[in-house]
Amino acid sequence: MIPARHLPLALMLILGNLWGLSFSLSKTAVLGGIHPLAYVWMQTTGATLFLFVVCFRAGIKVPTSRRHLLLYAATGLVGTVLPSITIVTTALHVPAGIISTLVTTVPMMTFTLAVTLGLQRFEPLALAGLTLGLIGVLFLVVPDASLPSADMTGWVLFGMLTPVFYATNGILAARLRPAGTSSLAAALGMMATASVASLPVMLATGTFHPLFAEGPTAHDLAMTGQIVITCVAYIMYFEINERAGPVYLSQVSYMVNVAGLFWGFAIFGEVPSPWLWATVVLVFAGVYLVNRTTRAKPA
């Protein structure tokens, strides 16, 4: 039995590894022909069905008050639909390890938003951390040898929208979640609204992709794995956010980055350039300094 004070850390370690693997799975899926819009719909619909069964069997009701619907809509759009589209679109053009490195900037962006909204006090040490993180990201796009191809620069900058969305979602989830809302109910509401929102767009663009229509291909299996990860991950996401707060939760990007680089190498043979390693070191140092200025809420 894990002590309550250690539960957020344990959940964060598992969540980081699952999300780190998801970058390689999403790359496999889209390279196999699954359109980003179909990817988002299948990911969220599969998770919705799974979470509905879990909530039904556990007797957990999903509240439908105006405040709850606002929470579901905001987190479904900002925390799932938009970042999923940016991730899988970027995955078509850059290595999976680079995407996971970009996501490592989530803590710094979360801290910046928290300070701007008056949720966190600004401290000089945080400025140093934010500066190091910015320099690290610049190392990805400025030097000529930092990326396998110069054509990837624009896609790296586009991929930076992903951590912006995730950081914003962490704040929204903390601010909009009514007291006493079950993590399972919040995750189900988030996935359901994302599924409903992405369905008409997918149908209008004709990008639907039936799974296993041609047998168990690699991209079908990758998509299935991503659905499973999404089912589990967002339960952990809301639980950590409730127990420890959005700034503490944002530290999951540490594990995401390490796991993402590992799986990128294991699945695609991606060997990071020295510039990417420099980015990892600087971003990690920046996140460490930012986190020195924060304290997790007691569980």
Coordinates of C-alpha atoms in Angstrom, one line a residue:
M1 CA 0.0 0.0 0.0
I2 CA 1.5 3.3 -1.1
P3 CA 1.3 6.1 1.6
A4 CA -1.0 8.9 0.6
R5 CA 1.9 11.4 0.6
H6 CA 3.8 9.3 -2.0
L7 CA 0.8 8.5 -4.2
P8 CA 1.1 11.6 -6.4
L9 CA 4.8 10.8 -7.2
A10 CA 4.0 7.1 -7.9
L11 CA 1.2 8.1 -10.2
M12 CA 3.4 10.7 -11.9
L13 CA 6.1 8.1 -12.7
I14 CA 3.6 5.8 -14.3
L15 CA 1.9 8.6 -16.2
G16 CA 5.2 9.9 -17.5
N17 CA 6.2 6.5 -18.9
L18 CA 2.8 6.0 -20.6
W19 CA 2.9 9.5 -22.2
G20 CA 6.5 9.0 -23.2
L21 CA 5.5 5.8 -25.1
S22 CA 2.5 7.6 -26.7
F23 CA 4.7 9.9 -28.9
S24 CA 6.1 6.8 -30.7
L25 CA 2.7 5.2 -30.9
S26 CA 1.2 8.3 -32.4
K27 CA 4.1 8.6 -34.9
T28 CA 3.5 4.9 -35.9
A29 CA -0.2 5.5 -36.3
V30 CA 0.0 8.6 -38.5
L31 CA 2.9 7.3 -40.6
G32 CA 0.6 4.3 -41.3
G33 CA -2.1 6.5 -42.7
I34 CA -4.3 7.4 -39.8
H35 CA -5.2 11.1 -40.2
P36 CA -4.7 13.4 -37.1
L37 CA -8.5 14.1 -36.9
A38 CA -9.3 10.4 -37.0
Y39 CA -6.6 9.8 -34.5
V40 CA -8.1 12.3 -32.1
W41 CA -11.6 10.9 -32.5
M42 CA -10.6 7.2 -32.0
Q43 CA -8.4 8.1 -29.0
T44 CA -11.1 10.0 -27.2
T45 CA -14.0 7.7 -28.2
G46 CA -12.2 4.6 -27.0
A47 CA -11.4 6.3 -23.8
T48 CA -15.0 7.5 -23.4
L49 CA -16.4 4.0 -23.7
F50 CA -13.9 2.6 -21.3
L51 CA -14.4 5.3 -18.7
F52 CA -18.2 5.0 -19.0
V53 CA -18.1 1.3 -18.2
V54 CA -15.7 2.0 -15.2
C55 CA -18.0 4.7 -13.9
F56 CA -21.1 2.7 -14.4
R57 CA -19.7 -0.4 -12.6
A58 CA -18.4 1.8 -9.8
G59 CA -21.7 3.6 -9.4
I60 CA -20.0 7.0 -10.1
K61 CA -22.4 9.6 -11.5
V62 CA -21.1 12.2 -14.0
P63 CA -22.4 15.6 -12.8
T64 CA -23.9 17.8 -15.5
S65 CA -24.2 21.2 -13.8
R66 CA -23.1 24.3 -15.8
R67 CA -19.8 24.4 -13.9
H68 CA -19.1 20.7 -14.7
L69 CA -20.0 21.1 -18.3
L70 CA -17.7 24.0 -18.6
L71 CA -14.9 21.9 -17.0
Y72 CA -15.5 19.1 -19.5
A73 CA -15.7 21.4 -22.5
A74 CA -12.6 23.4 -21.6
T75 CA -10.4 20.4 -20.7
G76 CA -11.7 18.3 -23.6
L77 CA -10.7 21.0 -26.2
V78 CA -7.6 22.5 -24.6
G79 CA -6.3 19.3 -22.9
T80 CA -7.1 16.7 -25.6
V81 CA -8.3 17.8 -29.0
L82 CA -5.9 20.7 -29.7
P83 CA -2.7 19.1 -28.3
S84 CA -3.4 15.8 -29.9
I85 CA -3.7 17.4 -33.3
T86 CA -0.5 19.3 -32.8
I87 CA 1.4 16.2 -31.6
V88 CA 0.3 13.8 -34.3
T89 CA 0.8 16.5 -37.0
T90 CA 4.3 17.3 -35.8
A91 CA 5.1 13.6 -35.5
L92 CA 4.8 13.3 -39.3
H93 CA 7.7 15.7 -39.7
V94 CA 10.1 15.4 -36.7
P95 CA 11.5 12.6 -34.5
A96 CA 9.4 11.4 -31.6
G97 CA 12.2 12.3 -29.1
I98 CA 12.1 15.9 -30.1
I99 CA 8.4 16.1 -29.4
S100 CA 8.9 14.6 -25.9
T101 CA 11.6 17.2 -25.3
L102 CA 9.3 20.1 -26.3
V103 CA 6.7 18.8 -23.8
T104 CA 9.4 19.1 -21.0
T105 CA 8.8 22.9 -21.1
V106 CA 5.2 22.4 -19.7
P107 CA 6.3 23.1 -16.1
M108 CA 7.8 26.5 -17.1
M109 CA 4.8 27.4 -19.1
T110 CA 2.5 26.3 -16.2
F111 CA 4.5 28.4 -13.8
T112 CA 4.3 31.4 -16.1
L113 CA 0.6 31.1 -16.4
A114 CA 0.2 30.6 -12.7
V115 CA 2.1 33.8 -11.9
T116 CA 0.2 35.7 -14.5
L117 CA -3.1 34.7 -13.1
G118 CA -2.0 35.3 -9.5
L119 CA -2.0 31.6 -8.5
Q120 CA 1.8 31.5 -7.9
R121 CA 4.2 34.1 -6.5
F122 CA 7.0 35.1 -8.9
E123 CA 10.5 34.7 -7.6
P124 CA 13.9 35.7 -9.2
L125 CA 15.1 32.0 -9.3
A126 CA 12.2 31.2 -11.6
L127 CA 13.3 33.8 -14.1
A128 CA 16.7 32.0 -14.3
G129 CA 14.9 28.7 -14.9
L130 CA 12.6 30.2 -17.6
T131 CA 15.6 31.7 -19.3
L132 CA 17.5 28.4 -19.4
G133 CA 14.5 26.6 -20.8
L134 CA 14.1 29.2 -23.5
I135 CA 17.8 28.9 -24.5
G136 CA 17.3 25.1 -24.5
V137 CA 14.4 25.3 -26.9
L138 CA 16.4 27.7 -29.1
F139 CA 19.1 25.1 -29.4
L140 CA 16.6 22.9 -31.3
V141 CA 15.8 25.5 -34.0
V142 CA 18.8 27.9 -34.3
P143 CA 21.9 25.7 -35.0
D144 CA 22.0 24.2 -38.5
A145 CA 23.0 20.8 -37.2
S146 CA 20.5 20.6 -34.4
L147 CA 17.8 18.9 -36.5
P148 CA 18.1 16.1 -39.1
S149 CA 16.7 18.5 -41.7
A150 CA 16.4 22.3 -41.8
D151 CA 12.8 21.8 -43.0
M152 CA 11.9 20.6 -39.5
T153 CA 12.4 24.0 -37.9
G154 CA 8.9 25.3 -38.6
W155 CA 7.4 22.0 -37.4
V156 CA 9.3 22.3 -34.1
L157 CA 7.9 25.8 -33.6
F158 CA 4.4 24.4 -34.4
G159 CA 5.0 21.6 -31.9
M160 CA 5.6 24.2 -29.2
L161 CA 1.9 24.8 -29.2
T162 CA 1.5 21.4 -27.5
P163 CA 3.1 22.3 -24.2
V164 CA 1.2 25.6 -24.3
F165 CA -2.1 23.7 -24.5
Y166 CA -1.0 21.2 -21.8
A167 CA 0.0 24.0 -19.4
T168 CA -3.2 25.9 -20.0
N169 CA -5.2 22.8 -19.4
G170 CA -3.5 22.2 -16.0
I171 CA -4.6 25.6 -14.9
L172 CA -8.1 25.2 -16.3
A173 CA -8.5 21.8 -14.6
A174 CA -7.5 23.2 -11.3
R175 CA -9.6 26.4 -11.5
L176 CA -12.8 25.0 -13.1
R177 CA -13.1 21.7 -11.2
P178 CA -15.9 21.9 -8.7
A179 CA -15.1 20.6 -5.3
G180 CA -15.8 16.9 -4.8
T181 CA -15.8 16.0 -8.5
S182 CA -14.5 12.4 -9.0
S183 CA -11.4 12.0 -11.1
L184 CA -13.1 9.3 -13.1
A185 CA -16.1 11.6 -13.8
A186 CA -13.9 14.5 -14.8
A187 CA -11.9 12.2 -17.1
L188 CA -15.0 10.8 -18.7
G189 CA -16.5 14.2 -19.2
M190 CA -13.3 15.5 -20.7
M191 CA -13.0 12.5 -23.2
A192 CA -16.7 12.6 -24.1
T193 CA -16.7 16.2 -25.0
A194 CA -13.5 15.8 -27.0
S195 CA -15.1 12.9 -28.9
V196 CA -18.3 14.7 -29.7
A197 CA -16.4 17.9 -30.8
S198 CA -14.0 16.0 -33.1
L199 CA -16.6 13.7 -34.7
P200 CA -18.3 16.3 -37.1
V201 CA -14.9 17.7 -38.1
M202 CA -13.6 14.2 -39.0
L203 CA -16.7 13.3 -40.9
A204 CA -16.8 16.6 -42.8
T205 CA -13.2 16.1 -43.9
G206 CA -13.6 12.5 -44.8
T207 CA -10.7 11.3 -42.7
F208 CA -12.4 8.4 -40.9
H209 CA -10.1 5.4 -40.7
P210 CA -11.6 2.0 -39.7
L211 CA -9.3 0.0 -37.5
F212 CA -8.2 -3.5 -38.5
A213 CA -9.9 -3.2 -41.9
E214 CA -6.8 -4.8 -43.4
G215 CA -5.8 -7.0 -40.5
P216 CA -3.7 -6.2 -37.4
T217 CA -1.3 -3.7 -39.0
A218 CA 1.4 -1.9 -37.0
H219 CA -0.5 1.4 -37.1
D220 CA -3.8 -0.2 -36.0
L221 CA -2.0 -1.8 -33.0
A222 CA -0.3 1.6 -32.2
M223 CA -3.7 3.3 -32.3
T224 CA -5.2 0.7 -30.0
G225 CA -2.3 1.1 -27.6
Q226 CA -2.8 4.9 -27.6
I227 CA -6.5 4.4 -26.8
V228 CA -5.5 2.2 -23.8
I229 CA -3.0 4.7 -22.6
T230 CA -5.5 7.6 -22.8
C231 CA -8.0 5.5 -20.8
V232 CA -5.6 5.2 -17.9
A233 CA -3.6 8.4 -18.2
Y234 CA -6.3 10.9 -17.6
I235 CA -7.6 9.2 -14.5
M236 CA -4.1 9.6 -13.1
Y237 CA -3.9 13.2 -14.5
F238 CA -7.0 14.4 -12.6
E239 CA -6.0 12.5 -9.5
I240 CA -2.5 14.1 -9.3
N241 CA -4.0 17.5 -10.1
E242 CA -6.4 17.2 -7.2
R243 CA -3.9 15.9 -4.7
A244 CA -0.9 18.0 -5.6
G245 CA -1.9 20.9 -7.9
P246 CA -1.1 21.9 -11.5
V247 CA 2.5 23.1 -11.0
Y248 CA 3.4 19.8 -9.2
L249 CA 1.6 17.8 -12.0
S250 CA 3.6 19.6 -14.7
Q251 CA 6.8 17.9 -13.5
V252 CA 5.5 14.8 -15.2
S253 CA 7.3 16.1 -18.3
Y254 CA 10.6 15.1 -16.7
M255 CA 9.6 11.4 -17.1
V256 CA 7.8 12.0 -20.4
N257 CA 11.0 13.4 -21.9
V258 CA 13.2 10.5 -20.8
A259 CA 10.7 7.9 -21.7
G260 CA 10.0 9.6 -25.1
L261 CA 13.7 9.6 -26.0
F262 CA 14.0 6.0 -25.0
W263 CA 11.1 4.8 -27.0
G264 CA 12.0 6.9 -30.0
F265 CA 15.4 5.1 -30.0
A266 CA 13.9 1.7 -29.3
I267 CA 11.2 1.9 -32.0
F268 CA 12.6 4.2 -34.7
G269 CA 16.3 4.1 -34.0
E270 CA 16.3 7.8 -33.4
V271 CA 19.8 8.9 -32.2
P272 CA 19.6 12.4 -30.6
S273 CA 22.0 15.0 -31.9
P274 CA 24.4 16.7 -29.4
W275 CA 22.2 19.8 -29.7
L276 CA 19.2 17.8 -28.5
W277 CA 21.1 16.6 -25.5
A278 CA 22.1 20.2 -24.8
T279 CA 18.4 21.1 -25.0
V280 CA 17.5 18.3 -22.6
V281 CA 20.1 19.4 -20.0
L282 CA 19.1 23.1 -20.2
V283 CA 15.4 22.4 -20.1
F284 CA 15.8 20.1 -17.1
A285 CA 17.9 22.6 -15.3
G286 CA 15.3 25.3 -16.0
V287 CA 12.4 23.1 -14.8
Y288 CA 14.5 22.3 -11.7
L289 CA 15.0 26.0 -10.9
V290 CA 11.3 26.8 -11.5
N291 CA 10.2 23.9 -9.2
R292 CA 12.6 25.1 -6.5
T293 CA 10.2 28.1 -6.2
T294 CA 7.1 26.0 -5.8
R295 CA 5.7 23.6 -3.3
A296 CA 3.1 20.9 -3.8
K297 CA -0.1 21.1 -1.9
P298 CA -0.5 18.6 0.8
A299 CA -2.3 15.4 -0.2

